[in-house]
Amino acid sequence: MNPPTQSNQLDRELKSTARRLFVFTGTWVASIALLTFGPRMWWEYDVLTTVLVIALNLLAGAMMLLAFFRHLKSMDELQRQTHLEAMALTLGITMIFTVVYGSLPTVQLLEDAHPTNILFVMGITYILAVARIWMNRTSE
């Protein structure tokens, strides 16, 4: 039997951290849904239950963040650089979009701005940036 190579070990670590990131991200998204719909649909705005679900959401968010950092650490240098550049681009685009989007109700072009819409912009920007930067790097 051949001993595991360093590349195989890195691949296994990357897959393991990706699975953990997927689980914690799913848990965080589920806790957001619970916080958004639960008070009205299941516990009739009970304050204690709502506070407990907020605590659960914060814990799930912190676990997701830790899982993401571990996932970043398990990447090779090129993958890590690609994600860091995509995050920088996402941060800039999100800042610009947030200022414009937040001012739309003030200038009466939108009745109400929902902050959660910014998450969609962030997610799509990050995914597209990672894909584009990775394609540019690997095609050279």
Short mmCIF file of N, CA and C in Angstrom, two decimals:
data_model
loop_
_atom_site.label_atom_id
_atom_site.label_comp_id
_atom_site.label_asym_id
_atom_site.label_seq_id
_atom_site.Cartn_x
_atom_site.Cartn_y
_atom_site.Cartn_z
N MET A 1 0.85 -1.18 0.00
CA MET A 1 0.00 0.00 0.00
C MET A 1 0.89 1.24 0.00
N ASN A 2 0.57 2.19 -0.85
CA ASN A 2 1.36 3.41 -0.95
C ASN A 2 1.01 4.37 0.18
N PRO A 3 2.03 5.02 0.75
CA PRO A 3 1.74 6.02 1.79
C PRO A 3 1.03 7.22 1.17
N PRO A 4 0.16 7.86 1.94
CA PRO A 4 -0.55 9.02 1.38
C PRO A 4 0.43 10.14 1.04
N THR A 5 0.23 10.73 -0.10
CA THR A 5 1.07 11.85 -0.50
C THR A 5 0.58 13.11 0.17
N GLN A 6 1.40 14.13 0.16
CA GLN A 6 1.01 15.39 0.77
C GLN A 6 -0.18 15.99 0.04
N SER A 7 -0.23 15.81 -1.28
CA SER A 7 -1.35 16.33 -2.07
C SER A 7 -2.66 15.66 -1.68
N ASN A 8 -2.63 14.33 -1.51
CA ASN A 8 -3.84 13.61 -1.10
C ASN A 8 -4.29 14.05 0.29
N GLN A 9 -3.34 14.27 1.17
CA GLN A 9 -3.65 14.70 2.52
C GLN A 9 -4.28 16.10 2.50
N LEU A 10 -3.73 17.01 1.68
CA LEU A 10 -4.31 18.35 1.56
C LEU A 10 -5.71 18.30 0.97
N ASP A 11 -5.91 17.43 -0.03
CA ASP A 11 -7.24 17.28 -0.63
C ASP A 11 -8.25 16.78 0.39
N ARG A 12 -7.85 15.80 1.19
CA ARG A 12 -8.76 15.28 2.23
C ARG A 12 -9.10 16.36 3.25
N GLU A 13 -8.09 17.13 3.64
CA GLU A 13 -8.31 18.21 4.61
C GLU A 13 -9.25 19.26 4.03
N LEU A 14 -9.04 19.61 2.76
CA LEU A 14 -9.90 20.60 2.11
C LEU A 14 -11.34 20.11 2.03
N LYS A 15 -11.53 18.84 1.69
CA LYS A 15 -12.89 18.28 1.63
C LYS A 15 -13.53 18.25 3.01
N SER A 16 -12.75 17.91 4.02
CA SER A 16 -13.28 17.86 5.38
C SER A 16 -13.70 19.24 5.85
N THR A 17 -12.87 20.24 5.62
CA THR A 17 -13.23 21.60 6.06
C THR A 17 -14.38 22.16 5.22
N ALA A 18 -14.47 21.76 3.96
CA ALA A 18 -15.60 22.20 3.12
C ALA A 18 -16.91 21.62 3.63
N ARG A 19 -16.89 20.36 4.04
CA ARG A 19 -18.10 19.74 4.60
C ARG A 19 -18.53 20.45 5.88
N ARG A 20 -17.57 20.73 6.75
CA ARG A 20 -17.90 21.44 8.00
C ARG A 20 -18.46 22.83 7.70
N LEU A 21 -17.85 23.51 6.74
CA LEU A 21 -18.34 24.83 6.35
C LEU A 21 -19.76 24.74 5.81
N PHE A 22 -20.04 23.73 5.00
CA PHE A 22 -21.39 23.53 4.46
C PHE A 22 -22.39 23.30 5.58
N VAL A 23 -22.05 22.46 6.54
CA VAL A 23 -22.95 22.15 7.65
C VAL A 23 -23.23 23.40 8.49
N PHE A 24 -22.18 24.14 8.84
CA PHE A 24 -22.38 25.32 9.68
C PHE A 24 -23.07 26.45 8.93
N THR A 25 -22.81 26.57 7.63
CA THR A 25 -23.52 27.58 6.85
C THR A 25 -25.01 27.22 6.76
N GLY A 26 -25.30 25.96 6.55
CA GLY A 26 -26.69 25.50 6.52
C GLY A 26 -27.39 25.73 7.85
N THR A 27 -26.67 25.48 8.94
CA THR A 27 -27.23 25.71 10.27
C THR A 27 -27.52 27.20 10.48
N TRP A 28 -26.60 28.05 10.04
CA TRP A 28 -26.80 29.48 10.18
C TRP A 28 -28.00 29.96 9.36
N VAL A 29 -28.11 29.48 8.11
CA VAL A 29 -29.24 29.86 7.26
C VAL A 29 -30.56 29.37 7.87
N ALA A 30 -30.56 28.16 8.40
CA ALA A 30 -31.77 27.63 9.05
C ALA A 30 -32.13 28.48 10.27
N SER A 31 -31.12 28.92 11.03
CA SER A 31 -31.42 29.74 12.20
C SER A 31 -31.95 31.12 11.80
N ILE A 32 -31.52 31.62 10.65
CA ILE A 32 -32.07 32.88 10.13
C ILE A 32 -33.54 32.69 9.77
N ALA A 33 -33.85 31.59 9.11
CA ALA A 33 -35.24 31.30 8.75
C ALA A 33 -36.09 31.15 10.00
N LEU A 34 -35.55 30.47 11.01
CA LEU A 34 -36.28 30.29 12.26
C LEU A 34 -36.53 31.64 12.93
N LEU A 35 -35.53 32.50 12.94
CA LEU A 35 -35.67 33.82 13.54
C LEU A 35 -36.64 34.71 12.75
N THR A 36 -36.63 34.56 11.44
CA THR A 36 -37.49 35.38 10.59
C THR A 36 -38.96 34.96 10.68
N PHE A 37 -39.21 33.67 10.61
CA PHE A 37 -40.59 33.19 10.53
C PHE A 37 -41.14 32.62 11.83
N GLY A 38 -40.27 32.21 12.74
CA GLY A 38 -40.70 31.55 13.97
C GLY A 38 -41.60 32.38 14.86
N PRO A 39 -41.23 33.62 15.16
CA PRO A 39 -42.08 34.38 16.09
C PRO A 39 -43.54 34.49 15.65
N ARG A 40 -43.75 34.68 14.37
CA ARG A 40 -45.12 34.84 13.86
C ARG A 40 -45.82 33.49 13.71
N MET A 41 -45.08 32.48 13.25
CA MET A 41 -45.72 31.21 12.90
C MET A 41 -45.78 30.20 14.05
N TRP A 42 -44.78 30.21 14.96
CA TRP A 42 -44.71 29.12 15.93
C TRP A 42 -44.81 29.54 17.39
N TRP A 43 -44.22 30.65 17.78
CA TRP A 43 -44.23 30.96 19.20
C TRP A 43 -44.84 32.31 19.54
N GLU A 44 -45.61 32.86 18.65
CA GLU A 44 -46.43 34.05 18.88
C GLU A 44 -45.68 35.17 19.60
N TYR A 45 -44.47 35.46 19.11
CA TYR A 45 -43.66 36.58 19.59
C TYR A 45 -43.28 36.50 21.07
N ASP A 46 -43.16 35.29 21.61
CA ASP A 46 -42.68 35.13 22.97
C ASP A 46 -41.24 35.65 23.04
N VAL A 47 -40.99 36.58 23.94
CA VAL A 47 -39.70 37.28 24.01
C VAL A 47 -38.57 36.31 24.36
N LEU A 48 -38.76 35.46 25.35
CA LEU A 48 -37.71 34.53 25.76
C LEU A 48 -37.31 33.60 24.62
N THR A 49 -38.28 33.05 23.93
CA THR A 49 -38.00 32.16 22.80
C THR A 49 -37.26 32.91 21.70
N THR A 50 -37.69 34.12 21.42
CA THR A 50 -37.04 34.92 20.38
C THR A 50 -35.59 35.22 20.77
N VAL A 51 -35.34 35.56 22.02
CA VAL A 51 -33.97 35.84 22.49
C VAL A 51 -33.12 34.58 22.38
N LEU A 52 -33.67 33.43 22.72
CA LEU A 52 -32.93 32.17 22.60
C LEU A 52 -32.58 31.87 21.14
N VAL A 53 -33.50 32.14 20.23
CA VAL A 53 -33.24 31.91 18.81
C VAL A 53 -32.20 32.91 18.29
N ILE A 54 -32.22 34.13 18.79
CA ILE A 54 -31.18 35.10 18.43
C ILE A 54 -29.82 34.59 18.90
N ALA A 55 -29.75 34.08 20.12
CA ALA A 55 -28.49 33.51 20.64
C ALA A 55 -28.04 32.34 19.78
N LEU A 56 -28.98 31.48 19.39
CA LEU A 56 -28.67 30.36 18.50
C LEU A 56 -28.11 30.86 17.17
N ASN A 57 -28.72 31.91 16.63
CA ASN A 57 -28.26 32.48 15.37
C ASN A 57 -26.85 33.03 15.49
N LEU A 58 -26.57 33.73 16.57
CA LEU A 58 -25.22 34.27 16.79
C LEU A 58 -24.20 33.16 16.95
N LEU A 59 -24.56 32.11 17.68
CA LEU A 59 -23.65 30.96 17.85
C LEU A 59 -23.41 30.27 16.52
N ALA A 60 -24.46 30.04 15.75
CA ALA A 60 -24.32 29.40 14.44
C ALA A 60 -23.47 30.27 13.51
N GLY A 61 -23.64 31.58 13.57
CA GLY A 61 -22.83 32.49 12.76
C GLY A 61 -21.36 32.42 13.15
N ALA A 62 -21.09 32.39 14.44
CA ALA A 62 -19.70 32.30 14.91
C ALA A 62 -19.07 30.97 14.49
N MET A 63 -19.83 29.89 14.59
CA MET A 63 -19.31 28.58 14.17
C MET A 63 -19.04 28.55 12.67
N MET A 64 -19.92 29.18 11.90
CA MET A 64 -19.72 29.26 10.45
C MET A 64 -18.45 30.05 10.14
N LEU A 65 -18.24 31.14 10.84
CA LEU A 65 -17.06 31.96 10.64
C LEU A 65 -15.78 31.18 10.96
N LEU A 66 -15.78 30.46 12.07
CA LEU A 66 -14.63 29.63 12.42
C LEU A 66 -14.40 28.54 11.37
N ALA A 67 -15.47 27.94 10.90
CA ALA A 67 -15.35 26.90 9.87
C ALA A 67 -14.77 27.50 8.58
N PHE A 68 -15.16 28.72 8.26
CA PHE A 68 -14.62 29.36 7.06
C PHE A 68 -13.13 29.62 7.21
N PHE A 69 -12.71 30.11 8.38
CA PHE A 69 -11.28 30.35 8.61
C PHE A 69 -10.48 29.04 8.51
N ARG A 70 -11.01 27.96 9.07
CA ARG A 70 -10.33 26.66 8.97
C ARG A 70 -10.27 26.21 7.52
N HIS A 71 -11.34 26.46 6.79
CA HIS A 71 -11.36 26.08 5.37
C HIS A 71 -10.31 26.87 4.60
N LEU A 72 -10.22 28.17 4.87
CA LEU A 72 -9.20 28.99 4.21
C LEU A 72 -7.79 28.48 4.52
N LYS A 73 -7.55 28.10 5.77
CA LYS A 73 -6.23 27.60 6.16
C LYS A 73 -5.89 26.27 5.48
N SER A 74 -6.90 25.51 5.11
CA SER A 74 -6.64 24.21 4.48
C SER A 74 -6.36 24.33 2.99
N MET A 75 -6.54 25.52 2.43
CA MET A 75 -6.32 25.73 1.00
C MET A 75 -4.84 25.89 0.70
N ASP A 76 -4.48 25.61 -0.54
CA ASP A 76 -3.11 25.89 -0.95
C ASP A 76 -2.99 27.40 -1.21
N GLU A 77 -1.79 27.85 -1.49
CA GLU A 77 -1.52 29.28 -1.62
C GLU A 77 -2.34 29.94 -2.75
N LEU A 78 -2.46 29.29 -3.88
CA LEU A 78 -3.20 29.85 -5.01
C LEU A 78 -4.69 29.95 -4.70
N GLN A 79 -5.24 28.90 -4.11
CA GLN A 79 -6.66 28.93 -3.73
C GLN A 79 -6.93 30.02 -2.71
N ARG A 80 -6.07 30.11 -1.70
CA ARG A 80 -6.23 31.12 -0.66
C ARG A 80 -6.17 32.52 -1.25
N GLN A 81 -5.19 32.76 -2.12
CA GLN A 81 -5.05 34.08 -2.74
C GLN A 81 -6.28 34.43 -3.58
N THR A 82 -6.80 33.45 -4.30
CA THR A 82 -8.00 33.65 -5.11
C THR A 82 -9.17 34.07 -4.23
N HIS A 83 -9.38 33.37 -3.12
CA HIS A 83 -10.50 33.70 -2.23
C HIS A 83 -10.30 35.04 -1.55
N LEU A 84 -9.08 35.35 -1.16
CA LEU A 84 -8.84 36.64 -0.51
C LEU A 84 -9.10 37.80 -1.47
N GLU A 85 -8.69 37.66 -2.72
CA GLU A 85 -8.97 38.70 -3.70
C GLU A 85 -10.46 38.82 -3.98
N ALA A 86 -11.15 37.69 -4.04
CA ALA A 86 -12.60 37.71 -4.25
C ALA A 86 -13.30 38.38 -3.07
N MET A 87 -12.81 38.13 -1.85
CA MET A 87 -13.40 38.77 -0.67
C MET A 87 -13.18 40.28 -0.71
N ALA A 88 -12.00 40.71 -1.12
CA ALA A 88 -11.72 42.14 -1.21
C ALA A 88 -12.65 42.80 -2.22
N LEU A 89 -12.81 42.18 -3.37
CA LEU A 89 -13.72 42.70 -4.39
C LEU A 89 -15.16 42.72 -3.88
N THR A 90 -15.56 41.67 -3.22
CA THR A 90 -16.91 41.59 -2.66
C THR A 90 -17.15 42.68 -1.63
N LEU A 91 -16.17 42.93 -0.78
CA LEU A 91 -16.30 43.98 0.22
C LEU A 91 -16.50 45.34 -0.44
N GLY A 92 -15.70 45.64 -1.44
CA GLY A 92 -15.82 46.93 -2.13
C GLY A 92 -17.16 47.10 -2.82
N ILE A 93 -17.58 46.08 -3.55
CA ILE A 93 -18.87 46.15 -4.25
C ILE A 93 -20.02 46.26 -3.25
N THR A 94 -19.93 45.52 -2.16
CA THR A 94 -20.98 45.56 -1.15
C THR A 94 -21.07 46.94 -0.50
N MET A 95 -19.92 47.55 -0.22
CA MET A 95 -19.93 48.90 0.37
C MET A 95 -20.62 49.89 -0.57
N ILE A 96 -20.26 49.85 -1.84
CA ILE A 96 -20.84 50.77 -2.82
C ILE A 96 -22.34 50.51 -2.96
N PHE A 97 -22.71 49.25 -3.11
CA PHE A 97 -24.12 48.89 -3.27
C PHE A 97 -24.94 49.28 -2.04
N THR A 98 -24.39 49.07 -0.84
CA THR A 98 -25.11 49.37 0.39
C THR A 98 -25.44 50.86 0.49
N VAL A 99 -24.50 51.71 0.15
CA VAL A 99 -24.73 53.16 0.21
C VAL A 99 -25.83 53.55 -0.77
N VAL A 100 -25.75 53.07 -2.00
CA VAL A 100 -26.76 53.42 -3.00
C VAL A 100 -28.12 52.82 -2.62
N TYR A 101 -28.14 51.55 -2.27
CA TYR A 101 -29.38 50.87 -1.92
C TYR A 101 -30.04 51.50 -0.69
N GLY A 102 -29.22 51.86 0.30
CA GLY A 102 -29.76 52.49 1.51
C GLY A 102 -30.35 53.86 1.26
N SER A 103 -29.90 54.53 0.22
CA SER A 103 -30.42 55.87 -0.05
C SER A 103 -31.67 55.85 -0.94
N LEU A 104 -32.01 54.73 -1.52
CA LEU A 104 -33.17 54.67 -2.42
C LEU A 104 -34.49 55.07 -1.75
N PRO A 105 -34.76 54.65 -0.50
CA PRO A 105 -35.99 55.14 0.15
C PRO A 105 -35.96 56.66 0.39
N THR A 106 -34.79 57.18 0.71
CA THR A 106 -34.66 58.62 0.99
C THR A 106 -35.00 59.45 -0.24
N VAL A 107 -34.55 58.99 -1.40
CA VAL A 107 -34.82 59.73 -2.64
C VAL A 107 -36.13 59.28 -3.28
N GLN A 108 -36.88 58.46 -2.57
CA GLN A 108 -38.21 57.98 -2.95
C GLN A 108 -38.23 57.19 -4.26
N LEU A 109 -37.16 56.41 -4.50
CA LEU A 109 -37.17 55.48 -5.63
C LEU A 109 -37.55 54.07 -5.19
N LEU A 110 -37.61 53.88 -3.89
CA LEU A 110 -37.97 52.58 -3.32
C LEU A 110 -38.69 52.88 -2.01
N GLU A 111 -39.77 52.15 -1.76
CA GLU A 111 -40.53 52.41 -0.54
C GLU A 111 -39.76 52.01 0.71
N ASP A 112 -39.12 50.85 0.67
CA ASP A 112 -38.40 50.35 1.84
C ASP A 112 -37.22 49.50 1.38
N ALA A 113 -36.07 49.68 1.98
CA ALA A 113 -34.88 48.88 1.67
C ALA A 113 -34.76 47.78 2.72
N HIS A 114 -34.61 46.55 2.29
CA HIS A 114 -34.47 45.42 3.18
C HIS A 114 -33.00 45.01 3.23
N PRO A 115 -32.35 45.12 4.38
CA PRO A 115 -30.92 44.82 4.48
C PRO A 115 -30.54 43.41 4.03
N THR A 116 -31.47 42.47 4.14
CA THR A 116 -31.14 41.10 3.72
C THR A 116 -30.88 41.00 2.22
N ASN A 117 -31.41 41.94 1.45
CA ASN A 117 -31.14 41.93 0.00
C ASN A 117 -29.65 42.12 -0.29
N ILE A 118 -28.96 42.79 0.61
CA ILE A 118 -27.53 43.01 0.44
C ILE A 118 -26.78 41.68 0.49
N LEU A 119 -27.29 40.73 1.27
CA LEU A 119 -26.66 39.40 1.34
C LEU A 119 -26.66 38.70 -0.02
N PHE A 120 -27.71 38.90 -0.78
CA PHE A 120 -27.76 38.30 -2.12
C PHE A 120 -26.69 38.90 -3.02
N VAL A 121 -26.53 40.21 -2.94
CA VAL A 121 -25.49 40.88 -3.73
C VAL A 121 -24.11 40.35 -3.33
N MET A 122 -23.90 40.23 -2.02
CA MET A 122 -22.61 39.73 -1.53
C MET A 122 -22.34 38.31 -2.02
N GLY A 123 -23.32 37.45 -1.86
CA GLY A 123 -23.15 36.05 -2.25
C GLY A 123 -22.86 35.88 -3.72
N ILE A 124 -23.66 36.55 -4.54
CA ILE A 124 -23.48 36.44 -6.00
C ILE A 124 -22.13 37.03 -6.41
N THR A 125 -21.77 38.18 -5.83
CA THR A 125 -20.49 38.81 -6.15
C THR A 125 -19.33 37.88 -5.79
N TYR A 126 -19.38 37.29 -4.61
CA TYR A 126 -18.30 36.41 -4.16
C TYR A 126 -18.16 35.19 -5.06
N ILE A 127 -19.26 34.55 -5.36
CA ILE A 127 -19.23 33.36 -6.21
C ILE A 127 -18.67 33.69 -7.59
N LEU A 128 -19.18 34.77 -8.19
CA LEU A 128 -18.70 35.15 -9.52
C LEU A 128 -17.23 35.57 -9.50
N ALA A 129 -16.83 36.28 -8.44
CA ALA A 129 -15.43 36.72 -8.35
C ALA A 129 -14.48 35.54 -8.20
N VAL A 130 -14.82 34.59 -7.34
CA VAL A 130 -13.97 33.39 -7.18
C VAL A 130 -13.86 32.65 -8.51
N ALA A 131 -14.98 32.44 -9.16
CA ALA A 131 -14.98 31.71 -10.44
C ALA A 131 -14.13 32.43 -11.48
N ARG A 132 -14.33 33.73 -11.60
CA ARG A 132 -13.60 34.49 -12.63
C ARG A 132 -12.10 34.56 -12.34
N ILE A 133 -11.74 34.86 -11.10
CA ILE A 133 -10.32 34.93 -10.74
C ILE A 133 -9.67 33.56 -10.91
N TRP A 134 -10.35 32.50 -10.49
CA TRP A 134 -9.78 31.15 -10.62
C TRP A 134 -9.60 30.78 -12.09
N MET A 135 -10.58 31.09 -12.92
CA MET A 135 -10.47 30.78 -14.36
C MET A 135 -9.32 31.55 -14.98
N ASN A 136 -9.15 32.80 -14.62
CA ASN A 136 -8.04 33.60 -15.15
C ASN A 136 -6.70 33.02 -14.72
N ARG A 137 -6.59 32.60 -13.48
CA ARG A 137 -5.32 32.07 -12.99
C ARG A 137 -4.97 30.71 -13.57
N THR A 138 -5.95 29.86 -13.69
CA THR A 138 -5.65 28.49 -14.14
C THR A 138 -5.56 28.37 -15.65
N SER A 139 -6.00 29.39 -16.37
CA SER A 139 -5.91 29.32 -17.83
C SER A 139 -4.59 29.89 -18.36
N GLU A 140 -3.82 30.50 -17.48
CA GLU A 140 -2.55 31.11 -17.90
C GLU A 140 -1.47 30.07 -18.10
#
